[in-house]
Steps between C-alpha positions, in 0.01 A plus 500: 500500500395808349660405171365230503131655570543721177593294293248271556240731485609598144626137373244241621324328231197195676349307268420152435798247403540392187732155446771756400509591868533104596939494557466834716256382667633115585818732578263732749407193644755290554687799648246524808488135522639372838576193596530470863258716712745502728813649350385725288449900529114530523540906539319618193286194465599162246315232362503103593384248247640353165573723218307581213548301201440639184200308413369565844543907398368417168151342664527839738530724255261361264247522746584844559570472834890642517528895533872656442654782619811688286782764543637577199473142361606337837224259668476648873187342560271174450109492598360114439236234584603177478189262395672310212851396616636171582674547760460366846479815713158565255401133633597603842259825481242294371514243791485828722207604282316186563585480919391813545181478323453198720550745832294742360766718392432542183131446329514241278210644240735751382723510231855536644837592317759238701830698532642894451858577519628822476894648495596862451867591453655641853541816346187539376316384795282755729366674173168357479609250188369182629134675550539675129552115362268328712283806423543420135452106522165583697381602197550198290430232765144675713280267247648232569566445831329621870805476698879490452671272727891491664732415777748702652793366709500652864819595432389753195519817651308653180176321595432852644502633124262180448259657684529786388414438136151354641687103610310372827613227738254258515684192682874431596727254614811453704695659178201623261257788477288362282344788302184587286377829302158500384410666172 
């Protein structure tokens, strides 16, 4: 792991994507897609949803909403918020979105970014590079939106790191944390 600690250190480039980054990123993506919860190795975290389509990255990314993370011209890392996709895990976060407003959850005079995902390579994880991107991201996004809003599956064990890098739980279900961090 030390190795692995240097060179980071010295190689890491985060900066916003570009639509040159789109194939590693669809790649990123797909790679920590699962497809049954129940199967899968959840060790160092995954993602659930559909993947990213190019236009989808396209909307992202012209928004500036997608931060990237680079060792020596290898994507290890992805920062996004997902508020222009079609895709129906965004229209399943915006259903949450609108229950838990009705619960009091969430306050519904506030301007609310739907969905974040995150994924950092296994062997770059535990070196602070999904707080550098969301960091980054933070920057571009505070004007536009109060709060960022997510799920995590019960069965993430990096919703620790979430809250960590400022994520609160706000609400929950049977297999959700249901997640918010205010800007």
């Amino acid at each position: 792991m030390a190795d692995v600690q240097n060179q980071a250190d010295n190689n890491i480039t985060i900066r916003f994507a570009t639509s040159n980054d789109i194939e590693q990123i669809q790649n990123l993506n797909q790679k920590w897609l699962i497809s049954n919860i129940d199967t899968a190795d959840k060790t160092n975290g995954f993602l659930f949803g559909d993947p990213l389509k190019y236009s989808d990255l396209t909307n992202i990314i012209d928004a500036k909403e997608l931060t990237v993370a680079y060792c020596n011209r290898r994507l290890v890392g992805y920062y996004l918020f997902d508020n222009y996709s079609d895709t129906e895990v965004l229209r399943q976060y915006s259903n949450y979105i609108t229950d838990l407003i009705a619960t009091g959850h969430l306050e519904s005079n506030v301007r609310i970014s739907k969905r974040a995902s995150a994924v950092v390579e296994k062997d770059f994880q535990n070196l602070g590079l999904s707080k550098k991107l969301l960091e980054l991201l933070l920057t571009e996004v505070q004007h536009k939106y109060d709060t960022l809003f997510s799920v995590v599956s019960k069965q993430n064990p990096k919703i620790i790191a979430h809250q960590k890098a400022g994520w609160t739980i706000i609400a929950e279900n049977d297999t959700l944390y249901f997640v918010q961090h205010a800007l």
